[in-house]
Amino acid sequence: MLRIIHRFLLLLDPETAHHCGLRLLQLRQWFLFKVQKKKMLLKMGSLHVVGLPRISFKNRLGLAAGFDKNAEVFASLASFGFGFVEIGTVTPKPQPGNPKPRLWRLPGGALRNQLGFNNLGVEAARRNLLRYRAHVWAVPIFANIGKGVNTPLEEALKDYESAALALTDVVDGFVVNLSSPNTPGLRSLQTETFLDALGKIIPKGFPALVKLAPDLEDEESRKLAAQIGESDHLAGLVLTNTSRALAESLDGAATGGVSGRPLFDRALQCVSLARENLKDKTLVGVGGVSCVAQAKAMRDAGADLVEIYTSFVYQGPRLVRELARALT
Ligand SMILES: Cc1cc2nc3c(=O)[nH]c(=O)nc-3n(C[C@H](O)[C@H](O)[C@H](O)COP(=O)(O)O)c2cc1C
């Protein structure tokens, strides 16, 4: 049944498919809670990873940010076998994102998106988390937080602070997104000065990972990883976000970012480079992972946890248990 629905969704325009997918996942969520009263979502995992001692993961495979932007369907997603889920990107206020069309399928298992943080804002995410988390306490949830499109860069820190404060009691940790290519100027915050300032606004005792772009120069990523390796406040890195450079080279597009298979080699390189400099902080590897061999390669390169997005879209839920098992 799942396979048929998945094939049908792939026939639709990509954003319509995503929207229909979310509504079906909501229906599944209702069924899981009301009819099946799924106990497995309450059974704690027992896996601990370097740098995040207080969090018990179900397994090392997570869903990357951008799929469940408003925390509407994370329980349904967790039931496919994800060991943790990243919701968001959430911004302090609701925003519609960029005009459509803004999501395209590319050949070779890739996507290009320029969504621009379309989301219902932090209050809506908080309400959904409060409503559904009771059913899924056992699956760690990270909130990916971002800056509003109209917030000047000089005030970006306040956006991260208010989004984090609003969610501390409903998530297990944060991912601070400094790397979306679709919010003007955002990637210019990937600096040592901004990381330093970030460390001071994250609520005490709360793990915060920083998500960087694959298009940074190696030397720049090395410096930022080393700084996080030394930081008393930041817990690690998520590498990587989508690539603007690939959007240009693969699709001739000056906008958006590419995810999926073509991103894998660069994401793997970024993970190895960071591991050398990150010491005992947490490293989440994401970018183009589409099969067991690639998931294992991410682990071998030093990723403590691995996330997927685009391969989940193309291959559907059956991929989740296969990768989760291979990473165990
Ligand atoms: C449609 C789409 C929307 C995304 N939205 C976000 C987002 O809101 N925040 C974020 O940090 N990353 C976002 N991403 C990036 C993914 O989280 C991930 O870093 C990237 O897609 C690479 O992984 P993949 O190749 O497995 O898809 C998005 C990716 C896609 C394809």
PDB file of N, CA and C in Angstrom, residues 49-52 209 221-232 234-237 239 270-284 299 301-304:
ATOM      1  N   VAL A  49      25.494   8.929  21.721  1.00  0.00           N
ATOM      2  CA  VAL A  49      26.576   9.300  20.811  1.00  0.00           C
ATOM      3  C   VAL A  49      27.476  10.329  21.487  1.00  0.00           C
ATOM      4  N   VAL A  50      28.693  10.388  20.985  1.00  0.00           N
ATOM      5  CA  VAL A  50      29.697  11.317  21.479  1.00  0.00           C
ATOM      6  C   VAL A  50      29.136  12.735  21.541  1.00  0.00           C
ATOM      7  N   GLY A  51      29.295  13.387  22.658  1.00  0.00           N
ATOM      8  CA  GLY A  51      28.919  14.802  22.756  1.00  0.00           C
ATOM      9  C   GLY A  51      27.473  15.052  23.167  1.00  0.00           C
ATOM     10  N   LEU A  52      26.603  14.022  23.125  1.00  0.00           N
ATOM     11  CA  LEU A  52      25.199  14.233  23.502  1.00  0.00           C
ATOM     12  C   LEU A  52      24.805  13.193  24.556  1.00  0.00           C
ATOM     13  N   LEU A 209      23.679  22.230  17.690  1.00  0.00           N
ATOM     14  CA  LEU A 209      24.584  21.901  16.591  1.00  0.00           C
ATOM     15  C   LEU A 209      24.452  23.003  15.551  1.00  0.00           C
ATOM     16  N   SER A 221      35.832  25.931   6.572  1.00  0.00           N
ATOM     17  CA  SER A 221      35.125  24.898   7.348  1.00  0.00           C
ATOM     18  C   SER A 221      36.026  24.346   8.435  1.00  0.00           C
ATOM     19  N   ARG A 222      37.305  24.191   8.096  1.00  0.00           N
ATOM     20  CA  ARG A 222      38.248  23.635   9.082  1.00  0.00           C
ATOM     21  C   ARG A 222      38.312  24.548  10.309  1.00  0.00           C
ATOM     22  N   LYS A 223      38.381  25.842  10.057  1.00  0.00           N
ATOM     23  CA  LYS A 223      38.480  26.814  11.169  1.00  0.00           C
ATOM     24  C   LYS A 223      37.217  26.760  12.041  1.00  0.00           C
ATOM     25  N   LEU A 224      36.050  26.707  11.382  1.00  0.00           N
ATOM     26  CA  LEU A 224      34.793  26.710  12.141  1.00  0.00           C
ATOM     27  C   LEU A 224      34.649  25.420  12.950  1.00  0.00           C
ATOM     28  N   ALA A 225      35.058  24.298  12.351  1.00  0.00           N
ATOM     29  CA  ALA A 225      34.988  23.018  13.083  1.00  0.00           C
ATOM     30  C   ALA A 225      35.908  23.066  14.295  1.00  0.00           C
ATOM     31  N   ALA A 226      37.099  23.621  14.105  1.00  0.00           N
ATOM     32  CA  ALA A 226      38.061  23.687  15.214  1.00  0.00           C
ATOM     33  C   ALA A 226      37.501  24.565  16.332  1.00  0.00           C
ATOM     34  N   GLN A 227      36.839  25.663  15.946  1.00  0.00           N
ATOM     35  CA  GLN A 227      36.265  26.563  16.960  1.00  0.00           C
ATOM     36  C   GLN A 227      35.177  25.839  17.760  1.00  0.00           C
ATOM     37  N   ILE A 228      34.337  25.074  17.060  1.00  0.00           N
ATOM     38  CA  ILE A 228      33.281  24.334  17.776  1.00  0.00           C
ATOM     39  C   ILE A 228      33.911  23.245  18.642  1.00  0.00           C
ATOM     40  N   GLY A 229      34.983  22.643  18.132  1.00  0.00           N
ATOM     41  CA  GLY A 229      35.715  21.641  18.922  1.00  0.00           C
ATOM     42  C   GLY A 229      36.159  22.184  20.266  1.00  0.00           C
ATOM     43  N   GLU A 230      36.459  23.484  20.320  1.00  0.00           N
ATOM     44  CA  GLU A 230      36.943  24.118  21.565  1.00  0.00           C
ATOM     45  C   GLU A 230      35.821  24.745  22.373  1.00  0.00           C
ATOM     46  N   SER A 231      34.613  24.864  21.764  1.00  0.00           N
ATOM     47  CA  SER A 231      33.548  25.660  22.393  1.00  0.00           C
ATOM     48  C   SER A 231      32.959  24.982  23.645  1.00  0.00           C
ATOM     49  N   ASP A 232      32.662  25.810  24.643  1.00  0.00           N
ATOM     50  CA  ASP A 232      32.002  25.282  25.842  1.00  0.00           C
ATOM     51  C   ASP A 232      30.488  25.232  25.646  1.00  0.00           C
ATOM     52  N   LEU A 234      28.715  25.132  22.189  1.00  0.00           N
ATOM     53  CA  LEU A 234      28.154  24.503  20.982  1.00  0.00           C
ATOM     54  C   LEU A 234      28.508  23.019  20.953  1.00  0.00           C
ATOM     55  N   ALA A 235      27.521  22.196  20.569  1.00  0.00           N
ATOM     56  CA  ALA A 235      27.687  20.739  20.735  1.00  0.00           C
ATOM     57  C   ALA A 235      28.257  20.033  19.512  1.00  0.00           C
ATOM     58  N   GLY A 236      28.239  20.701  18.349  1.00  0.00           N
ATOM     59  CA  GLY A 236      28.774  20.008  17.177  1.00  0.00           C
ATOM     60  C   GLY A 236      28.274  20.584  15.874  1.00  0.00           C
ATOM     61  N   LEU A 237      28.353  19.778  14.819  1.00  0.00           N
ATOM     62  CA  LEU A 237      28.037  20.256  13.469  1.00  0.00           C
ATOM     63  C   LEU A 237      27.083  19.313  12.743  1.00  0.00           C
ATOM     64  N   LEU A 239      26.546  18.515   8.785  1.00  0.00           N
ATOM     65  CA  LEU A 239      27.158  18.772   7.473  1.00  0.00           C
ATOM     66  C   LEU A 239      26.597  17.795   6.455  1.00  0.00           C
ATOM     67  N   CYS A 270      33.345  16.968   3.433  1.00  0.00           N
ATOM     68  CA  CYS A 270      33.143  17.947   4.521  1.00  0.00           C
ATOM     69  C   CYS A 270      33.148  17.238   5.872  1.00  0.00           C
ATOM     70  N   VAL A 271      32.521  16.060   5.930  1.00  0.00           N
ATOM     71  CA  VAL A 271      32.450  15.312   7.191  1.00  0.00           C
ATOM     72  C   VAL A 271      33.860  14.884   7.622  1.00  0.00           C
ATOM     73  N   SER A 272      34.658  14.344   6.697  1.00  0.00           N
ATOM     74  CA  SER A 272      36.031  13.905   7.063  1.00  0.00           C
ATOM     75  C   SER A 272      36.853  15.073   7.565  1.00  0.00           C
ATOM     76  N   LEU A 273      36.739  16.182   6.843  1.00  0.00           N
ATOM     77  CA  LEU A 273      37.514  17.370   7.188  1.00  0.00           C
ATOM     78  C   LEU A 273      37.144  17.880   8.585  1.00  0.00           C
ATOM     79  N   ALA A 274      35.835  17.880   8.867  1.00  0.00           N
ATOM     80  CA  ALA A 274      35.377  18.387  10.164  1.00  0.00           C
ATOM     81  C   ALA A 274      35.811  17.453  11.282  1.00  0.00           C
ATOM     82  N   ARG A 275      35.713  16.142  11.031  1.00  0.00           N
ATOM     83  CA  ARG A 275      36.034  15.185  12.108  1.00  0.00           C
ATOM     84  C   ARG A 275      37.448  15.396  12.628  1.00  0.00           C
ATOM     85  N   GLU A 276      38.363  15.710  11.714  1.00  0.00           N
ATOM     86  CA  GLU A 276      39.764  15.921  12.125  1.00  0.00           C
ATOM     87  C   GLU A 276      39.883  17.080  13.110  1.00  0.00           C
ATOM     88  N   ASN A 277      38.924  18.021  13.031  1.00  0.00           N
ATOM     89  CA  ASN A 277      39.054  19.257  13.810  1.00  0.00           C
ATOM     90  C   ASN A 277      38.047  19.417  14.937  1.00  0.00           C
ATOM     91  N   LEU A 278      37.073  18.514  14.974  1.00  0.00           N
ATOM     92  CA  LEU A 278      35.935  18.731  15.873  1.00  0.00           C
ATOM     93  C   LEU A 278      36.125  18.106  17.249  1.00  0.00           C
ATOM     94  N   LYS A 279      37.208  17.397  17.425  1.00  0.00           N
ATOM     95  CA  LYS A 279      37.501  16.695  18.695  1.00  0.00           C
ATOM     96  C   LYS A 279      36.322  15.789  19.070  1.00  0.00           C
ATOM     97  N   ASP A 280      35.861  15.894  20.344  1.00  0.00           N
ATOM     98  CA  ASP A 280      34.832  14.950  20.784  1.00  0.00           C
ATOM     99  C   ASP A 280      33.428  15.537  20.706  1.00  0.00           C
ATOM    100  N   LYS A 281      33.229  16.486  19.775  1.00  0.00           N
ATOM    101  CA  LYS A 281      31.874  17.029  19.591  1.00  0.00           C
ATOM    102  C   LYS A 281      31.110  16.171  18.568  1.00  0.00           C
ATOM    103  N   THR A 282      29.782  16.358  18.551  1.00  0.00           N
ATOM    104  CA  THR A 282      28.930  15.522  17.699  1.00  0.00           C
ATOM    105  C   THR A 282      28.975  15.966  16.239  1.00  0.00           C
ATOM    106  N   LEU A 283      29.001  14.986  15.351  1.00  0.00           N
ATOM    107  CA  LEU A 283      28.997  15.294  13.923  1.00  0.00           C
ATOM    108  C   LEU A 283      27.861  14.518  13.242  1.00  0.00           C
ATOM    109  N   VAL A 284      26.974  15.251  12.586  1.00  0.00           N
ATOM    110  CA  VAL A 284      25.869  14.632  11.849  1.00  0.00           C
ATOM    111  C   VAL A 284      26.166  14.753  10.359  1.00  0.00           C
ATOM    112  N   ARG A 299      29.605   7.090   8.209  1.00  0.00           N
ATOM    113  CA  ARG A 299      30.044   6.664   9.553  1.00  0.00           C
ATOM    114  C   ARG A 299      31.569   6.536   9.580  1.00  0.00           C
ATOM    115  N   ALA A 301      33.676   7.995   7.814  1.00  0.00           N
ATOM    116  CA  ALA A 301      34.333   9.307   7.706  1.00  0.00           C
ATOM    117  C   ALA A 301      34.253  10.082   9.018  1.00  0.00           C
ATOM    118  N   GLY A 302      33.458   9.567   9.976  1.00  0.00           N
ATOM    119  CA  GLY A 302      33.439  10.214  11.292  1.00  0.00           C
ATOM    120  C   GLY A 302      32.105  10.751  11.743  1.00  0.00           C
ATOM    121  N   ALA A 303      31.039  10.481  10.965  1.00  0.00           N
ATOM    122  CA  ALA A 303      29.718  10.969  11.397  1.00  0.00           C
ATOM    123  C   ALA A 303      29.192  10.090  12.535  1.00  0.00           C
ATOM    124  N   ASP A 304      28.741  10.718  13.609  1.00  0.00           N
ATOM    125  CA  ASP A 304      28.146   9.967  14.719  1.00  0.00           C
ATOM    126  C   ASP A 304      26.710   9.582  14.378  1.00  0.00           C
TER     127      ASP A 304
END
